[in-house]
Amino acid sequence: MKKLSIIGMPMDLGQMRRGVDMGPSAIRYAGVNERLKKLFDEVHDLGDIAIGRPEVMIDEESNLRNLDLVAEKNESLAVEVDKAIESGSFPLVLGGDHSIAIGTLAGVAKHYQNLGVIWYDAHGDLNTAETSPSGNIHGMPLAVSLGIGHSKLTNVGGYTPKINPENIVIIGARSLDEGERELIKEKGIKVYTMHEIDRLGMTKVMEETIAYLKDKDGVHLSLDLDGLDPHDAPGVGTPVTGGISYRESHLAMEMLAESKIVTSAEFVEVNPILDDKNKTASVAVALMGSLFGEKLL
Ligand SMILES: NC(=[NH2+])NCCC[C@H](N)C(=O)O
Ligand SMILES: [Mn+2]
Ligand SMILES: [Mn+2]
């Protein structure tokens, strides 16, 4: 019995550009339910986590924009993700800015002893208040999940850390801040930058990634649409040129489907205001199709 739970997280408090809160709607409009119903026995769309429209505020002291709200809303997400897994469902979270990975991983990681994470992204999202150039929490969730950062964030879900550095693979990196580079080196995090993707090809990158994570008891895929080239996924708040192509991304998802290692996923940073006729949401849905085993023949 294959069950999928879809959870919308219309969060935009982790960054400054309005519109990413409409990501879950855009992805639903692009047909996520219809497409994935063919690949699961049951698809439960649980609707959206309530975010509301609070006054935007910055905690000047700590360089953590909307700290309390981001923490609070991620607690709610963690509860829903946890419940989905308890009920035997594969949790698929629709973002929302990438700060939602804090809540997703809080809900997921308690179910695994040794969770692997694939971070498909132009960025490392390994900043802290001290290293962040922007104060935007969507640039911090991977560090937070490692237990590095403000305790209001690292303690979401009531425990820390969620993951270990040697269980992470970052794919598609091409924009890293100085503090992120240092953390990657210090912790020995595995990273396939665009250089390695060009050099090795996506086939080899995914073969190595899958081999690297094979012995984990679960693998979470956190896919930031800005990992793709802005030509293929223009509707994102922090685009970086020279990214992963649409075709390479399909191949990556198909290889993950074949490997059967992925046990939870989130697709984030879809911003329909910045998009071109809902292209980015449609790309997200197409990639989900491949991730969950869609085949042409
Ligand atoms: N999830 C994202 N799109 N993150 C972008 C982060 C950009 C930059 N590194 C920052 O920390 O502000
Ligand atoms: Mn990114
Ligand atoms: Mn990201």
PDB file of C-alpha atoms and ligand atoms in Angstrom:
ATOM      1  CA  MET A   1       0.000   0.000   0.000  1.00  0.00           C
ATOM      2  CA  LYS A   2       1.700   3.174  -1.203  1.00  0.00           C
ATOM      3  CA  LYS A   3       0.360   6.324   0.452  1.00  0.00           C
ATOM      4  CA  LEU A   4       1.367   9.924  -0.138  1.00  0.00           C
ATOM      5  CA  SER A   5       0.559  12.902   2.091  1.00  0.00           C
ATOM      6  CA  ILE A   6       0.869  16.333   0.504  1.00  0.00           C
ATOM      7  CA  ILE A   7       1.398  19.204   2.954  1.00  0.00           C
ATOM      8  CA  GLY A   8       1.375  22.830   1.766  1.00  0.00           C
ATOM      9  CA  MET A   9       3.623  25.259   3.645  1.00  0.00           C
ATOM     10  CA  PRO A  10       2.839  28.782   2.356  1.00  0.00           C
ATOM     11  CA  MET A  11       5.748  30.375   4.194  1.00  0.00           C
ATOM     12  CA  ASP A  12       7.441  33.569   3.001  1.00  0.00           C
ATOM     13  CA  LEU A  13       8.860  34.809   6.314  1.00  0.00           C
ATOM     14  CA  GLY A  14      12.291  33.275   5.720  1.00  0.00           C
ATOM     15  CA  GLN A  15      13.170  35.855   3.075  1.00  0.00           C
ATOM     16  CA  MET A  16      12.108  39.252   1.698  1.00  0.00           C
ATOM     17  CA  ARG A  17      10.439  38.636  -1.644  1.00  0.00           C
ATOM     18  CA  ARG A  18       6.686  38.377  -1.559  1.00  0.00           C
ATOM     19  CA  GLY A  19       4.911  35.661  -3.544  1.00  0.00           C
ATOM     20  CA  VAL A  20       6.645  32.486  -2.425  1.00  0.00           C
ATOM     21  CA  ASP A  21       3.730  31.985   0.002  1.00  0.00           C
ATOM     22  CA  MET A  22       1.698  31.192  -3.128  1.00  0.00           C
ATOM     23  CA  GLY A  23       4.041  28.342  -4.051  1.00  0.00           C
ATOM     24  CA  PRO A  24       1.764  25.552  -2.783  1.00  0.00           C
ATOM     25  CA  SER A  25      -1.207  26.967  -4.724  1.00  0.00           C
ATOM     26  CA  ALA A  26       0.870  27.242  -7.886  1.00  0.00           C
ATOM     27  CA  ILE A  27       2.077  23.656  -7.534  1.00  0.00           C
ATOM     28  CA  ARG A  28      -1.476  22.417  -6.983  1.00  0.00           C
ATOM     29  CA  TYR A  29      -2.649  24.435  -9.983  1.00  0.00           C
ATOM     30  CA  ALA A  30       0.093  22.729 -12.022  1.00  0.00           C
ATOM     31  CA  GLY A  31      -1.665  19.414 -11.271  1.00  0.00           C
ATOM     32  CA  VAL A  32       0.332  17.745  -8.537  1.00  0.00           C
ATOM     33  CA  ASN A  33      -2.595  15.724  -7.172  1.00  0.00           C
ATOM     34  CA  GLU A  34      -3.741  14.361 -10.533  1.00  0.00           C
ATOM     35  CA  ARG A  35      -0.205  13.485 -11.590  1.00  0.00           C
ATOM     36  CA  LEU A  36       0.789  11.669  -8.413  1.00  0.00           C
ATOM     37  CA  LYS A  37      -2.506   9.795  -8.017  1.00  0.00           C
ATOM     38  CA  LYS A  38      -1.342   7.568 -10.849  1.00  0.00           C
ATOM     39  CA  LEU A  39       1.757   6.610  -8.876  1.00  0.00           C
ATOM     40  CA  PHE A  40       0.310   5.938  -5.403  1.00  0.00           C
ATOM     41  CA  ASP A  41      -2.589   3.839  -4.113  1.00  0.00           C
ATOM     42  CA  GLU A  42      -3.720   6.827  -2.064  1.00  0.00           C
ATOM     43  CA  VAL A  43      -2.913  10.526  -2.216  1.00  0.00           C
ATOM     44  CA  HIS A  44      -4.029  12.680   0.709  1.00  0.00           C
ATOM     45  CA  ASP A  45      -3.739  16.407   0.177  1.00  0.00           C
ATOM     46  CA  LEU A  46      -3.773  17.717   3.737  1.00  0.00           C
ATOM     47  CA  GLY A  47      -4.056  21.353   2.663  1.00  0.00           C
ATOM     48  CA  ASP A  48      -1.870  24.149   3.968  1.00  0.00           C
ATOM     49  CA  ILE A  49      -0.312  24.901   7.338  1.00  0.00           C
ATOM     50  CA  ALA A  50      -1.818  28.199   8.563  1.00  0.00           C
ATOM     51  CA  ILE A  51       0.741  30.991   8.295  1.00  0.00           C
ATOM     52  CA  GLY A  52      -1.402  34.149   8.337  1.00  0.00           C
ATOM     53  CA  ARG A  53      -0.148  37.571   7.358  1.00  0.00           C
ATOM     54  CA  PRO A  54       1.750  38.899  10.343  1.00  0.00           C
ATOM     55  CA  GLU A  55       3.518  42.264  10.398  1.00  0.00           C
ATOM     56  CA  VAL A  56       7.001  41.724   9.061  1.00  0.00           C
ATOM     57  CA  MET A  57       9.630  42.449  11.673  1.00  0.00           C
ATOM     58  CA  ILE A  58      13.355  41.975  11.968  1.00  0.00           C
ATOM     59  CA  ASP A  59      15.156  40.988  15.087  1.00  0.00           C
ATOM     60  CA  GLU A  60      17.986  43.520  14.677  1.00  0.00           C
ATOM     61  CA  GLU A  61      19.874  42.068  17.617  1.00  0.00           C
ATOM     62  CA  SER A  62      20.328  38.648  16.148  1.00  0.00           C
ATOM     63  CA  ASN A  63      20.226  39.206  12.349  1.00  0.00           C
ATOM     64  CA  LEU A  64      17.393  36.681  12.144  1.00  0.00           C
ATOM     65  CA  ARG A  65      14.421  38.071  10.262  1.00  0.00           C
ATOM     66  CA  ASN A  66      11.042  36.961  11.696  1.00  0.00           C
ATOM     67  CA  LEU A  67      12.766  34.530  14.057  1.00  0.00           C
ATOM     68  CA  ASP A  68       9.836  33.814  16.379  1.00  0.00           C
ATOM     69  CA  LEU A  69       7.297  33.322  13.605  1.00  0.00           C
ATOM     70  CA  VAL A  70       9.571  31.129  11.504  1.00  0.00           C
ATOM     71  CA  ALA A  71      10.212  28.942  14.557  1.00  0.00           C
ATOM     72  CA  GLU A  72       6.533  28.789  15.528  1.00  0.00           C
ATOM     73  CA  LYS A  73       5.235  27.933  12.044  1.00  0.00           C
ATOM     74  CA  ASN A  74       7.897  25.288  11.599  1.00  0.00           C
ATOM     75  CA  GLU A  75       6.722  23.646  14.833  1.00  0.00           C
ATOM     76  CA  SER A  76       3.298  23.250  13.227  1.00  0.00           C
ATOM     77  CA  LEU A  77       4.820  21.797  10.069  1.00  0.00           C
ATOM     78  CA  ALA A  78       6.927  19.333  12.066  1.00  0.00           C
ATOM     79  CA  VAL A  79       3.768  18.036  13.777  1.00  0.00           C
ATOM     80  CA  GLU A  80       2.008  17.423  10.451  1.00  0.00           C
ATOM     81  CA  VAL A  81       5.012  15.731   8.851  1.00  0.00           C
ATOM     82  CA  ASP A  82       5.414  13.528  11.923  1.00  0.00           C
ATOM     83  CA  LYS A  83       1.724  12.524  11.763  1.00  0.00           C
ATOM     84  CA  ALA A  84       1.969  11.678   8.060  1.00  0.00           C
ATOM     85  CA  ILE A  85       4.913   9.348   8.682  1.00  0.00           C
ATOM     86  CA  GLU A  86       3.125   7.788  11.687  1.00  0.00           C
ATOM     87  CA  SER A  87       0.190   6.998   9.421  1.00  0.00           C
ATOM     88  CA  GLY A  88       2.464   5.162   6.985  1.00  0.00           C
ATOM     89  CA  SER A  89       2.495   7.896   4.353  1.00  0.00           C
ATOM     90  CA  PHE A  90       5.361   9.363   2.352  1.00  0.00           C
ATOM     91  CA  PRO A  91       5.412  13.072   3.307  1.00  0.00           C
ATOM     92  CA  LEU A  92       5.730  15.553   0.420  1.00  0.00           C
ATOM     93  CA  VAL A  93       5.953  19.190   1.526  1.00  0.00           C
ATOM     94  CA  LEU A  94       5.256  22.038  -0.901  1.00  0.00           C
ATOM     95  CA  GLY A  95       6.988  25.369  -0.177  1.00  0.00           C
ATOM     96  CA  GLY A  96       7.219  28.095   0.669  1.00  0.00           C
ATOM     97  CA  ASP A  97      10.720  29.445   1.178  1.00  0.00           C
ATOM     98  CA  HIS A  98      13.482  27.067   2.209  1.00  0.00           C
ATOM     99  CA  SER A  99      13.221  27.934   5.916  1.00  0.00           C
ATOM    100  CA  ILE A 100      10.484  25.275   5.963  1.00  0.00           C
ATOM    101  CA  ALA A 101      13.139  22.560   5.818  1.00  0.00           C
ATOM    102  CA  ILE A 102      13.630  23.304   9.525  1.00  0.00           C
ATOM    103  CA  GLY A 103      10.121  21.996  10.234  1.00  0.00           C
ATOM    104  CA  THR A 104      10.143  19.215   7.666  1.00  0.00           C
ATOM    105  CA  LEU A 105      13.387  17.763   8.990  1.00  0.00           C
ATOM    106  CA  ALA A 106      12.176  18.140  12.588  1.00  0.00           C
ATOM    107  CA  GLY A 107       9.166  15.985  11.693  1.00  0.00           C
ATOM    108  CA  VAL A 108      11.141  13.475   9.628  1.00  0.00           C
ATOM    109  CA  ALA A 109      14.423  12.931  11.474  1.00  0.00           C
ATOM    110  CA  LYS A 110      12.901  11.580  14.706  1.00  0.00           C
ATOM    111  CA  HIS A 111      11.789   8.531  12.721  1.00  0.00           C
ATOM    112  CA  TYR A 112      15.324   7.611  11.643  1.00  0.00           C
ATOM    113  CA  GLN A 113      18.563   6.715  13.428  1.00  0.00           C
ATOM    114  CA  ASN A 114      20.743   7.755  10.541  1.00  0.00           C
ATOM    115  CA  LEU A 115      18.867   9.993   8.106  1.00  0.00           C
ATOM    116  CA  GLY A 116      20.548  10.992   4.830  1.00  0.00           C
ATOM    117  CA  VAL A 117      19.787  14.333   3.179  1.00  0.00           C
ATOM    118  CA  ILE A 118      20.100  15.379  -0.444  1.00  0.00           C
ATOM    119  CA  TRP A 119      20.181  19.191  -0.659  1.00  0.00           C
ATOM    120  CA  TYR A 120      19.506  20.060  -4.321  1.00  0.00           C
ATOM    121  CA  ASP A 121      20.225  23.798  -4.403  1.00  0.00           C
ATOM    122  CA  ALA A 122      22.299  26.628  -5.876  1.00  0.00           C
ATOM    123  CA  HIS A 123      23.038  27.581  -2.266  1.00  0.00           C
ATOM    124  CA  GLY A 124      24.388  25.824   0.803  1.00  0.00           C
ATOM    125  CA  ASP A 125      21.811  27.274   3.207  1.00  0.00           C
ATOM    126  CA  LEU A 126      24.473  26.828   5.860  1.00  0.00           C
ATOM    127  CA  ASN A 127      24.481  30.360   7.262  1.00  0.00           C
ATOM    128  CA  THR A 128      23.984  31.439  10.853  1.00  0.00           C
ATOM    129  CA  ALA A 129      23.082  34.867  12.218  1.00  0.00           C
ATOM    130  CA  GLU A 130      26.831  35.512  12.425  1.00  0.00           C
ATOM    131  CA  THR A 131      27.666  34.600   8.820  1.00  0.00           C
ATOM    132  CA  SER A 132      24.442  35.547   6.986  1.00  0.00           C
ATOM    133  CA  PRO A 133      24.766  38.494   4.598  1.00  0.00           C
ATOM    134  CA  SER A 134      20.969  38.963   4.568  1.00  0.00           C
ATOM    135  CA  GLY A 135      19.461  37.896   7.898  1.00  0.00           C
ATOM    136  CA  ASN A 136      17.109  35.683   5.873  1.00  0.00           C
ATOM    137  CA  ILE A 137      16.424  32.367   7.575  1.00  0.00           C
ATOM    138  CA  HIS A 138      15.901  30.570   4.237  1.00  0.00           C
ATOM    139  CA  GLY A 139      19.702  30.782   3.924  1.00  0.00           C
ATOM    140  CA  MET A 140      20.158  28.850   7.200  1.00  0.00           C
ATOM    141  CA  PRO A 141      18.034  25.652   7.385  1.00  0.00           C
ATOM    142  CA  LEU A 142      20.805  23.145   6.670  1.00  0.00           C
ATOM    143  CA  ALA A 143      22.993  24.640   9.406  1.00  0.00           C
ATOM    144  CA  VAL A 144      19.990  24.701  11.756  1.00  0.00           C
ATOM    145  CA  SER A 145      19.300  21.017  11.093  1.00  0.00           C
ATOM    146  CA  LEU A 146      22.924  20.259  11.987  1.00  0.00           C
ATOM    147  CA  GLY A 147      22.255  21.942  15.332  1.00  0.00           C
ATOM    148  CA  ILE A 148      24.119  25.134  14.387  1.00  0.00           C
ATOM    149  CA  GLY A 149      22.282  28.430  14.897  1.00  0.00           C
ATOM    150  CA  HIS A 150      19.788  30.088  17.204  1.00  0.00           C
ATOM    151  CA  SER A 151      18.311  27.654  19.740  1.00  0.00           C
ATOM    152  CA  LYS A 152      14.772  28.750  18.863  1.00  0.00           C
ATOM    153  CA  LEU A 153      15.436  27.241  15.424  1.00  0.00           C
ATOM    154  CA  THR A 154      17.660  24.291  16.275  1.00  0.00           C
ATOM    155  CA  ASN A 155      15.182  23.111  18.945  1.00  0.00           C
ATOM    156  CA  VAL A 156      12.126  23.016  16.674  1.00  0.00           C
ATOM    157  CA  GLY A 157      10.483  19.639  17.296  1.00  0.00           C
ATOM    158  CA  GLY A 158      12.065  19.487  20.758  1.00  0.00           C
ATOM    159  CA  TYR A 159      15.409  17.885  19.857  1.00  0.00           C
ATOM    160  CA  THR A 160      18.710  18.717  18.144  1.00  0.00           C
ATOM    161  CA  PRO A 161      20.555  17.955  15.929  1.00  0.00           C
ATOM    162  CA  LYS A 162      18.361  16.403  13.249  1.00  0.00           C
ATOM    163  CA  ILE A 163      21.147  15.233  10.967  1.00  0.00           C
ATOM    164  CA  ASN A 164      24.888  14.561  10.882  1.00  0.00           C
ATOM    165  CA  PRO A 165      27.257  16.327   8.481  1.00  0.00           C
ATOM    166  CA  GLU A 166      28.546  13.076   6.961  1.00  0.00           C
ATOM    167  CA  ASN A 167      24.981  12.155   5.920  1.00  0.00           C
ATOM    168  CA  ILE A 168      24.512  15.211   3.688  1.00  0.00           C
ATOM    169  CA  VAL A 169      25.032  15.567  -0.063  1.00  0.00           C
ATOM    170  CA  ILE A 170      24.658  19.041  -1.586  1.00  0.00           C
ATOM    171  CA  ILE A 171      24.046  19.017  -5.347  1.00  0.00           C
ATOM    172  CA  GLY A 172      24.141  22.069  -7.634  1.00  0.00           C
ATOM    173  CA  ALA A 173      26.017  24.551  -5.421  1.00  0.00           C
ATOM    174  CA  ARG A 174      27.264  27.687  -7.151  1.00  0.00           C
ATOM    175  CA  SER A 175      26.702  30.461  -4.605  1.00  0.00           C
ATOM    176  CA  LEU A 176      28.271  30.021  -1.176  1.00  0.00           C
ATOM    177  CA  ASP A 177      29.029  32.657   1.436  1.00  0.00           C
ATOM    178  CA  GLU A 178      32.388  32.650   3.209  1.00  0.00           C
ATOM    179  CA  GLY A 179      31.030  31.208   6.463  1.00  0.00           C
ATOM    180  CA  GLU A 180      29.294  28.439   4.505  1.00  0.00           C
ATOM    181  CA  ARG A 181      32.553  27.460   2.787  1.00  0.00           C
ATOM    182  CA  GLU A 182      34.251  27.237   6.154  1.00  0.00           C
ATOM    183  CA  LEU A 183      31.481  25.106   7.621  1.00  0.00           C
ATOM    184  CA  ILE A 184      31.571  22.732   4.629  1.00  0.00           C
ATOM    185  CA  LYS A 185      35.322  22.235   5.097  1.00  0.00           C
ATOM    186  CA  GLU A 186      35.171  22.011   8.868  1.00  0.00           C
ATOM    187  CA  LYS A 187      32.358  19.448   8.883  1.00  0.00           C
ATOM    188  CA  GLY A 188      33.467  17.536   5.778  1.00  0.00           C
ATOM    189  CA  ILE A 189      30.114  17.921   4.015  1.00  0.00           C
ATOM    190  CA  LYS A 190      29.948  16.271   0.585  1.00  0.00           C
ATOM    191  CA  VAL A 191      29.233  18.832  -2.148  1.00  0.00           C
ATOM    192  CA  TYR A 192      28.800  18.438  -5.895  1.00  0.00           C
ATOM    193  CA  THR A 193      29.206  21.972  -7.213  1.00  0.00           C
ATOM    194  CA  MET A 194      28.309  22.825 -10.799  1.00  0.00           C
ATOM    195  CA  HIS A 195      31.963  22.140 -11.598  1.00  0.00           C
ATOM    196  CA  GLU A 196      31.629  18.482 -10.594  1.00  0.00           C
ATOM    197  CA  ILE A 197      28.283  18.157 -12.364  1.00  0.00           C
ATOM    198  CA  ASP A 198      29.843  19.481 -15.586  1.00  0.00           C
ATOM    199  CA  ARG A 199      32.946  17.385 -15.164  1.00  0.00           C
ATOM    200  CA  LEU A 200      31.453  14.055 -14.085  1.00  0.00           C
ATOM    201  CA  GLY A 201      27.989  14.322 -15.615  1.00  0.00           C
ATOM    202  CA  MET A 202      24.778  13.943 -13.649  1.00  0.00           C
ATOM    203  CA  THR A 203      24.767  10.146 -14.076  1.00  0.00           C
ATOM    204  CA  LYS A 204      28.017   9.763 -12.155  1.00  0.00           C
ATOM    205  CA  VAL A 205      27.020  12.397  -9.593  1.00  0.00           C
ATOM    206  CA  MET A 206      23.829  10.511  -8.792  1.00  0.00           C
ATOM    207  CA  GLU A 207      25.519   7.094  -8.806  1.00  0.00           C
ATOM    208  CA  GLU A 208      27.988   8.408  -6.258  1.00  0.00           C
ATOM    209  CA  THR A 209      25.282  10.138  -4.221  1.00  0.00           C
ATOM    210  CA  ILE A 210      23.163   6.995  -4.068  1.00  0.00           C
ATOM    211  CA  ALA A 211      26.173   4.848  -3.126  1.00  0.00           C
ATOM    212  CA  TYR A 212      27.128   7.400  -0.455  1.00  0.00           C
ATOM    213  CA  LEU A 213      23.655   7.283   1.137  1.00  0.00           C
ATOM    214  CA  LYS A 214      22.877   3.595   0.527  1.00  0.00           C
ATOM    215  CA  ASP A 215      23.363   2.477   4.135  1.00  0.00           C
ATOM    216  CA  LYS A 216      21.156   5.205   5.657  1.00  0.00           C
ATOM    217  CA  ASP A 217      17.797   4.126   7.070  1.00  0.00           C
ATOM    218  CA  GLY A 218      16.028   7.004   5.289  1.00  0.00           C
ATOM    219  CA  VAL A 219      16.856   9.804   2.839  1.00  0.00           C
ATOM    220  CA  HIS A 220      15.191  13.210   2.706  1.00  0.00           C
ATOM    221  CA  LEU A 221      15.248  15.119  -0.588  1.00  0.00           C
ATOM    222  CA  SER A 222      15.148  18.886  -0.109  1.00  0.00           C
ATOM    223  CA  LEU A 223      14.824  20.336  -3.606  1.00  0.00           C
ATOM    224  CA  ASP A 224      15.151  24.089  -3.988  1.00  0.00           C
ATOM    225  CA  LEU A 225      13.944  25.027  -7.467  1.00  0.00           C
ATOM    226  CA  ASP A 226      16.825  27.506  -7.706  1.00  0.00           C
ATOM    227  CA  GLY A 227      19.117  24.475  -8.013  1.00  0.00           C
ATOM    228  CA  LEU A 228      17.899  24.417 -11.594  1.00  0.00           C
ATOM    229  CA  ASP A 229      19.075  26.986 -14.109  1.00  0.00           C
ATOM    230  CA  PRO A 230      16.871  30.113 -14.043  1.00  0.00           C
ATOM    231  CA  HIS A 231      16.146  29.479 -17.723  1.00  0.00           C
ATOM    232  CA  ASP A 232      14.254  26.325 -16.726  1.00  0.00           C
ATOM    233  CA  ALA A 233      12.980  27.548 -13.352  1.00  0.00           C
ATOM    234  CA  PRO A 234      12.639  31.351 -13.444  1.00  0.00           C
ATOM    235  CA  GLY A 235      10.085  31.653 -10.619  1.00  0.00           C
ATOM    236  CA  VAL A 236      12.492  31.736  -7.666  1.00  0.00           C
ATOM    237  CA  GLY A 237      13.540  34.532  -5.314  1.00  0.00           C
ATOM    238  CA  THR A 238      17.321  34.032  -5.451  1.00  0.00           C
ATOM    239  CA  PRO A 239      18.185  32.824  -8.981  1.00  0.00           C
ATOM    240  CA  VAL A 240      21.812  32.041  -9.868  1.00  0.00           C
ATOM    241  CA  THR A 241      22.845  31.537 -13.497  1.00  0.00           C
ATOM    242  CA  GLY A 242      24.675  28.440 -14.663  1.00  0.00           C
ATOM    243  CA  GLY A 243      22.488  25.894 -12.915  1.00  0.00           C
ATOM    244  CA  ILE A 244      21.346  22.307 -13.372  1.00  0.00           C
ATOM    245  CA  SER A 245      19.266  21.750 -16.500  1.00  0.00           C
ATOM    246  CA  TYR A 246      15.720  20.447 -16.705  1.00  0.00           C
ATOM    247  CA  ARG A 247      16.979  17.250 -18.364  1.00  0.00           C
ATOM    248  CA  GLU A 248      19.726  16.657 -15.807  1.00  0.00           C
ATOM    249  CA  SER A 249      17.179  17.171 -13.037  1.00  0.00           C
ATOM    250  CA  HIS A 250      14.820  14.614 -14.549  1.00  0.00           C
ATOM    251  CA  LEU A 251      17.672  12.152 -14.790  1.00  0.00           C
ATOM    252  CA  ALA A 252      18.561  12.793 -11.147  1.00  0.00           C
ATOM    253  CA  MET A 253      14.952  12.186 -10.057  1.00  0.00           C
ATOM    254  CA  GLU A 254      14.662   9.030 -12.197  1.00  0.00           C
ATOM    255  CA  MET A 255      17.830   7.608 -10.718  1.00  0.00           C
ATOM    256  CA  LEU A 256      16.520   8.334  -7.219  1.00  0.00           C
ATOM    257  CA  ALA A 257      13.259   6.573  -8.127  1.00  0.00           C
ATOM    258  CA  GLU A 258      15.175   3.494  -9.293  1.00  0.00           C
ATOM    259  CA  SER A 259      17.327   3.493  -6.162  1.00  0.00           C
ATOM    260  CA  LYS A 260      14.238   3.599  -3.891  1.00  0.00           C
ATOM    261  CA  ILE A 261      16.265   5.378  -1.192  1.00  0.00           C
ATOM    262  CA  VAL A 262      14.139   8.519  -0.790  1.00  0.00           C
ATOM    263  CA  THR A 263      11.686   8.402   2.132  1.00  0.00           C
ATOM    264  CA  SER A 264      10.505  12.050   2.327  1.00  0.00           C
ATOM    265  CA  ALA A 265      10.723  15.142   0.114  1.00  0.00           C
ATOM    266  CA  GLU A 266      10.065  18.832  -0.141  1.00  0.00           C
ATOM    267  CA  PHE A 267      10.020  21.151  -3.166  1.00  0.00           C
ATOM    268  CA  VAL A 268      10.656  24.768  -2.183  1.00  0.00           C
ATOM    269  CA  GLU A 269      11.105  28.361  -3.321  1.00  0.00           C
ATOM    270  CA  VAL A 270       8.443  28.295  -6.079  1.00  0.00           C
ATOM    271  CA  ASN A 271       7.370  31.937  -6.443  1.00  0.00           C
ATOM    272  CA  PRO A 272       4.556  32.379  -8.995  1.00  0.00           C
ATOM    273  CA  ILE A 273       4.834  36.192  -8.951  1.00  0.00           C
ATOM    274  CA  LEU A 274       8.341  35.937 -10.360  1.00  0.00           C
ATOM    275  CA  ASP A 275       7.451  33.057 -12.685  1.00  0.00           C
ATOM    276  CA  ASP A 276       6.693  32.784 -16.373  1.00  0.00           C
ATOM    277  CA  LYS A 277       3.158  31.333 -16.769  1.00  0.00           C
ATOM    278  CA  ASN A 278       3.571  28.935 -13.828  1.00  0.00           C
ATOM    279  CA  LYS A 279       6.542  27.282 -15.531  1.00  0.00           C
ATOM    280  CA  THR A 280       8.481  26.677 -12.318  1.00  0.00           C
ATOM    281  CA  ALA A 281       5.549  25.016 -10.545  1.00  0.00           C
ATOM    282  CA  SER A 282       5.046  22.822 -13.630  1.00  0.00           C
ATOM    283  CA  VAL A 283       8.714  21.852 -13.601  1.00  0.00           C
ATOM    284  CA  ALA A 284       8.374  20.975  -9.911  1.00  0.00           C
ATOM    285  CA  VAL A 285       5.408  18.708 -10.649  1.00  0.00           C
ATOM    286  CA  ALA A 286       7.173  17.050 -13.585  1.00  0.00           C
ATOM    287  CA  LEU A 287      10.203  16.347 -11.371  1.00  0.00           C
ATOM    288  CA  MET A 288       7.933  14.884  -8.689  1.00  0.00           C
ATOM    289  CA  GLY A 289       6.517  12.573 -11.364  1.00  0.00           C
ATOM    290  CA  SER A 290      10.015  11.276 -12.104  1.00  0.00           C
ATOM    291  CA  LEU A 291      10.951  11.057  -8.418  1.00  0.00           C
ATOM    292  CA  PHE A 292       7.930   8.850  -7.741  1.00  0.00           C
ATOM    293  CA  GLY A 293       8.561   6.503 -10.658  1.00  0.00           C
ATOM    294  CA  GLU A 294       6.711   7.870 -13.666  1.00  0.00           C
ATOM    295  CA  LYS A 295       7.847   6.186 -16.878  1.00  0.00           C
ATOM    296  CA  LEU A 296       7.092   6.879 -20.524  1.00  0.00           C
ATOM    297  CA  LEU A 297       7.143   3.198 -21.493  1.00  0.00           C
TER     298      LEU A 297
HETATM  299  N1  LIG B   1      16.991  28.886   0.091  1.00  0.00           N
HETATM  300  C1  LIG B   1      17.560  29.888  -0.557  1.00  0.00           C
HETATM  301  N2  LIG B   1      17.094  30.290  -1.707  1.00  0.00           N
HETATM  302  N3  LIG B   1      18.601  30.470   0.031  1.00  0.00           N
HETATM  303  C2  LIG B   1      19.304  31.598  -0.524  1.00  0.00           C
HETATM  304  C3  LIG B   1      20.331  32.117   0.430  1.00  0.00           C
HETATM  305  C4  LIG B   1      21.103  33.279  -0.127  1.00  0.00           C
HETATM  306  C5  LIG B   1      22.262  33.750   0.757  1.00  0.00           C
HETATM  307  N4  LIG B   1      23.275  32.729   0.878  1.00  0.00           N
HETATM  308  C6  LIG B   1      21.754  34.143   2.128  1.00  0.00           C
HETATM  309  O1  LIG B   1      22.053  33.490   3.085  1.00  0.00           O
HETATM  310  O2  LIG B   1      21.064  35.129   2.264  1.00  0.00           O
HETATM  311 MN    MN B   2      18.699  28.164  -3.152  1.00  0.00          MN
HETATM  312 MN    MN B   3      17.739  26.711  -0.581  1.00  0.00          MN
END
